[in-house]
Every structure is written in C-alpha cells, then in structure tokens.
mmCIF file of C-alpha atoms in Angstrom:
data_model
loop_
_atom_site.group_PDB
_atom_site.id
_atom_site.type_symbol
_atom_site.label_atom_id
_atom_site.label_comp_id
_atom_site.label_asym_id
_atom_site.label_seq_id
_atom_site.Cartn_x
_atom_site.Cartn_y
_atom_site.Cartn_z
ATOM 1 C CA MET A 1 96.335 103.941 114.371
ATOM 2 C CA ALA A 2 96.375 102.911 111.171
ATOM 3 C CA LYS A 3 99.424 100.808 110.335
ATOM 4 C CA PRO A 4 101.788 102.571 107.417
ATOM 5 C CA GLU A 5 102.168 101.441 103.123
ATOM 6 C CA PHE A 6 105.748 101.361 103.129
ATOM 7 C CA VAL A 7 105.089 99.405 99.149
ATOM 8 C CA THR A 8 101.857 100.509 96.310
ATOM 9 C CA ARG A 9 100.330 97.574 95.185
ATOM 10 C CA ASP A 10 97.464 97.397 92.665
ATOM 11 C CA SER A 11 97.769 100.825 91.439
ATOM 12 C CA PRO A 12 96.569 101.236 87.359
ATOM 13 C CA ARG A 13 99.108 101.423 84.677
ATOM 14 C CA LEU A 14 99.340 102.727 81.231
ATOM 15 C CA THR A 15 99.751 99.896 78.820
ATOM 16 C CA LEU A 16 101.020 100.157 75.377
ATOM 17 C CA GLN A 17 97.495 99.002 73.667
ATOM 18 C CA GLY A 18 96.194 102.043 76.031
ATOM 19 C CA ALA A 19 98.494 104.358 74.815
ATOM 20 C CA ARG A 20 98.146 103.375 71.100
ATOM 21 C CA LEU A 21 94.191 104.058 71.971
ATOM 22 C CA ILE A 22 94.031 107.180 72.928
ATOM 23 C CA LEU A 23 96.762 107.662 70.142
ATOM 24 C CA SER A 24 94.248 106.009 67.240
ATOM 25 C CA ALA A 25 91.693 108.580 69.032
ATOM 26 C CA ALA A 26 93.286 111.383 68.996
ATOM 27 C CA ALA A 27 94.504 111.506 65.331
ATOM 28 C CA ARG A 28 90.950 110.212 64.549
ATOM 29 C CA ARG A 29 90.202 114.062 66.152
ATOM 30 C CA ALA A 30 92.993 115.365 64.559
ATOM 31 C CA ALA A 31 92.046 114.917 61.085
ATOM 32 C CA ALA A 32 88.868 114.956 61.969
ATOM 33 C CA ILE A 33 89.197 118.827 62.651
ATOM 34 C CA GLY A 34 91.424 119.077 59.302
ATOM 35 C CA VAL A 35 95.143 119.690 61.827
ATOM 36 C CA PRO A 36 97.968 117.665 61.818
ATOM 37 C CA MET A 37 99.351 117.024 64.902
ATOM 38 C CA ASP A 38 101.996 115.466 66.556
ATOM 39 C CA ILE A 39 100.350 113.426 69.899
ATOM 40 C CA ALA A 40 102.353 111.498 72.821
ATOM 41 C CA VAL A 41 100.993 109.418 75.158
ATOM 42 C CA VAL A 42 104.119 108.687 78.140
ATOM 43 C CA ASP A 43 102.973 106.440 81.241
ATOM 44 C CA ASP A 44 102.928 108.127 85.379
ATOM 45 C CA ALA A 45 106.545 108.737 84.826
ATOM 46 C CA GLY A 46 106.543 111.348 81.810
ATOM 47 C CA HIS A 47 108.586 107.850 79.592
ATOM 48 C CA LEU A 48 107.186 108.186 75.864
ATOM 49 C CA LEU A 49 105.358 104.962 75.583
ATOM 50 C CA ALA A 50 103.468 105.967 72.462
ATOM 51 C CA PHE A 51 104.510 108.822 69.655
ATOM 52 C CA ASN A 52 102.496 109.704 65.891
ATOM 53 C CA ARG A 53 104.306 112.428 63.904
ATOM 54 C CA MET A 54 100.662 112.734 61.978
ATOM 55 C CA ASP A 55 101.728 114.163 57.636
ATOM 56 C CA GLY A 56 101.703 117.378 57.612
ATOM 57 C CA ALA A 57 102.293 118.108 61.085
ATOM 58 C CA LYS A 58 105.497 121.109 62.557
ATOM 59 C CA LEU A 59 108.322 119.194 61.953
ATOM 60 C CA SER A 60 109.472 122.366 65.647
ATOM 61 C CA SER A 61 105.835 120.306 67.367
ATOM 62 C CA ILE A 62 107.794 117.444 67.912
ATOM 63 C CA ASP A 63 109.445 117.425 71.264
ATOM 64 C CA ILE A 64 106.887 120.269 72.215
ATOM 65 C CA ALA A 65 103.968 117.326 72.499
ATOM 66 C CA VAL A 66 106.638 115.068 74.102
ATOM 67 C CA SER A 67 107.892 117.893 76.993
ATOM 68 C CA LYS A 68 103.494 118.523 77.718
ATOM 69 C CA ALA A 69 102.226 114.812 77.864
ATOM 70 C CA TRP A 70 105.714 114.888 80.293
ATOM 71 C CA THR A 71 104.447 118.027 82.196
ATOM 72 C CA ALA A 72 101.373 116.264 81.878
ATOM 73 C CA ALA A 73 101.491 113.457 84.021
ATOM 74 C CA CYS A 74 104.424 113.924 85.877
ATOM 75 C CA ALA A 75 102.571 117.940 87.850
ATOM 76 C CA ARG A 76 98.951 115.751 87.202
ATOM 77 C CA ARG A 77 97.467 118.538 86.146
ATOM 78 C CA ALA A 78 96.671 120.727 82.482
ATOM 79 C CA THR A 79 99.846 122.216 80.863
ATOM 80 C CA HIS A 80 96.665 125.327 80.184
ATOM 81 C CA GLU A 81 96.297 125.202 83.865
ATOM 82 C CA TYR A 82 99.994 126.671 84.478
ATOM 83 C CA ALA A 83 99.865 129.819 81.345
ATOM 84 C CA GLU A 84 98.325 132.028 84.098
ATOM 85 C CA ILE A 85 100.553 131.386 87.307
ATOM 86 C CA ALA A 86 103.437 131.241 84.984
ATOM 87 C CA ALA A 87 103.420 135.087 84.461
ATOM 88 C CA PRO A 88 105.717 137.395 85.988
ATOM 89 C CA GLY A 89 104.962 137.847 89.097
ATOM 90 C CA ARG A 90 103.025 135.031 89.097
ATOM 91 C CA PRO A 91 103.161 132.403 91.841
ATOM 92 C CA ALA A 92 104.761 129.702 89.083
ATOM 93 C CA PHE A 93 106.426 131.690 87.753
ATOM 94 C CA GLY A 94 109.978 130.517 86.408
ATOM 95 C CA ILE A 95 108.649 126.995 86.125
ATOM 96 C CA HIS A 96 109.041 126.723 82.099
ATOM 97 C CA VAL A 97 112.892 126.873 82.039
ATOM 98 C CA SER A 98 113.145 124.176 84.969
ATOM 99 C CA ASN A 99 114.246 120.760 83.611
ATOM 100 C CA GLN A 100 116.546 121.875 81.146
ATOM 101 C CA GLY A 101 113.282 123.664 80.427
ATOM 102 C CA ARG A 102 111.042 120.346 79.318
ATOM 103 C CA PHE A 103 108.362 122.008 81.342
ATOM 104 C CA MET A 104 105.021 123.249 79.386
ATOM 105 C CA ILE A 105 103.096 125.633 80.360
ATOM 106 C CA VAL A 106 101.502 126.177 76.492
ATOM 107 C CA GLY A 107 98.131 123.813 76.041
ATOM 108 C CA GLY A 108 97.658 120.702 74.956
ATOM 109 C CA GLY A 109 98.686 118.657 77.952
ATOM 110 C CA LEU A 110 96.087 116.212 79.640
ATOM 111 C CA PRO A 111 97.132 114.786 82.919
ATOM 112 C CA ILE A 112 95.223 110.271 82.675
ATOM 113 C CA PHE A 113 93.468 109.223 85.528
ATOM 114 C CA VAL A 114 92.605 105.855 86.195
ATOM 115 C CA ASP A 115 90.011 105.254 89.158
ATOM 116 C CA GLY A 116 90.872 108.665 90.664
ATOM 117 C CA ARG A 117 94.631 107.744 90.100
ATOM 118 C CA ILE A 118 97.424 109.108 87.660
ATOM 119 C CA VAL A 119 98.922 106.659 84.932
ATOM 120 C CA GLY A 120 99.984 109.096 82.348
ATOM 121 C CA GLY A 121 99.403 112.074 80.147
ATOM 122 C CA ILE A 122 99.018 113.066 76.136
ATOM 123 C CA GLY A 123 100.376 115.850 75.004
ATOM 124 C CA CYS A 124 99.359 117.331 71.426
ATOM 125 C CA SER A 125 100.959 120.205 69.506
ATOM 126 C CA SER A 126 100.527 121.461 65.660
ATOM 127 C CA GLY A 127 97.676 123.734 66.126
ATOM 128 C CA THR A 128 96.201 126.314 68.491
ATOM 129 C CA THR A 129 95.523 126.042 71.918
ATOM 130 C CA GLN A 130 92.317 125.442 72.219
ATOM 131 C CA GLN A 131 92.262 122.695 69.319
ATOM 132 C CA ASP A 132 95.437 120.367 71.537
ATOM 133 C CA ARG A 133 93.210 120.029 73.751
ATOM 134 C CA GLU A 134 90.152 119.274 72.124
ATOM 135 C CA VAL A 135 92.490 116.719 70.223
ATOM 136 C CA ALA A 136 94.192 114.792 73.992
ATOM 137 C CA THR A 137 90.944 115.089 75.508
ATOM 138 C CA ALA A 138 89.204 112.675 72.440
ATOM 139 C CA GLY A 139 92.034 110.427 73.263
ATOM 140 C CA ILE A 140 91.448 110.672 76.539
ATOM 141 C CA GLY A 141 87.941 109.903 76.284
ATOM 142 C CA ALA A 142 88.053 107.464 73.831
ATOM 143 C CA LEU A 143 90.428 105.789 77.186
ATOM 144 C CA SER A 144 87.395 106.478 79.174
ATOM 145 C CA THR A 145 84.738 105.071 76.853
ATOM 146 C CA ARG A 146 86.572 101.382 76.888
ATOM 147 C CA THR A 147 87.460 102.071 80.483
ATOM 148 C CA ARG A 148 84.437 104.219 82.123
ATOM 149 C CA SER A 149 86.268 105.228 84.648
ATOM 150 C CA ALA A 150 89.602 107.309 83.490
ATOM 151 C CA ARG A 151 88.876 110.727 82.686
ATOM 152 C CA ARG A 152 91.496 113.943 82.299
ATOM 153 C CA ARG A 153 90.786 114.864 85.840
ATOM 154 C CA PRO A 154 89.666 112.906 89.442
ATOM 155 C CA LYS A 155 86.482 114.239 91.373
ATOM 156 C CA ALA A 156 86.602 115.315 94.424
ATOM 157 C CA ARG A 157 84.859 113.781 96.915
ATOM 158 C CA GLY A 158 81.851 113.438 98.119
ATOM 159 C CA THR A 159 80.940 115.276 94.655
ATOM 160 C CA ALA A 160 78.433 113.051 92.119
#
C-alpha cells in the first residue's frame, strides 16, 4: 500500500510573467478580429494575476471577464460547458447564482492546464461568446507554445 501524501509538492504555478504572456497574446488576437475586450487571467485559486481593458471594451464586461476566469480556474472547466447543463431542469440548474452570482455559464472562460494540472484561468468578454473563446484560446496558445505542455484541457490517459 502506498504511503499517504499529506502535502502536494512540485505543483506547477502560473507566474505573473506567464499571465502577462497570456494577456498579451489574447489582446493581440482581439485586436486582430477588431473586438476590443476585457481580459482577465487568474491563478489556480481564482485570484487575479493580470487584467487588461482594451480601449473601447465594454465597461459592463470588466466583472464578467474576471468572473469567467475565476469560474474556469475554480471549476476546472470551460464556462461554455455549463450553458447546457445549467439550463432549467438540467443537473446544474441554478449554479450561475452560486458564489454571490460570480459563477459564469457564458462562454469565454477557459481553464489553463500545464502538465495535466490546473494553473489558472482566462476570461474574455465584450464580443460574442465565440469571439471571447477565440481570444481566450489565443492566450492559452501563447503559453502552450512557450511551455510546450500547457493546454486548455488535460488529455485522457492512454491517448496521444
């Protein structure tokens, strides 16, 4: 029988430099598609590391971007995945009002994984949900390119 582990060691952490890399790549993508956005990057516990409100981004989307990032990091799944399961009569109905209404079920929040472990989340808001997701994906892609192990979702065991 394996000895129980009481403390996690050597867990990857998203640094401020990593958060800025993600933020910068996401902002470049938002500019490329012509949609100024509010972009937030949080750590694995949902604490804000970096934020950018691009000129022209919706003021009402500031809290939404932060909440999308928080939800993605803390729930360890993309916010758009909750849209269907949180509908009336579905298993997660009402989750959007949890955590003082901070839990987001609108697309644009993605968890950030490195080596299969959560390191944070990114939330983008001001565009359509598809545009928000595209910009968030671009941010994570920049980290993935630099670390070669970061990705939106860990691969299942036994897959290439």
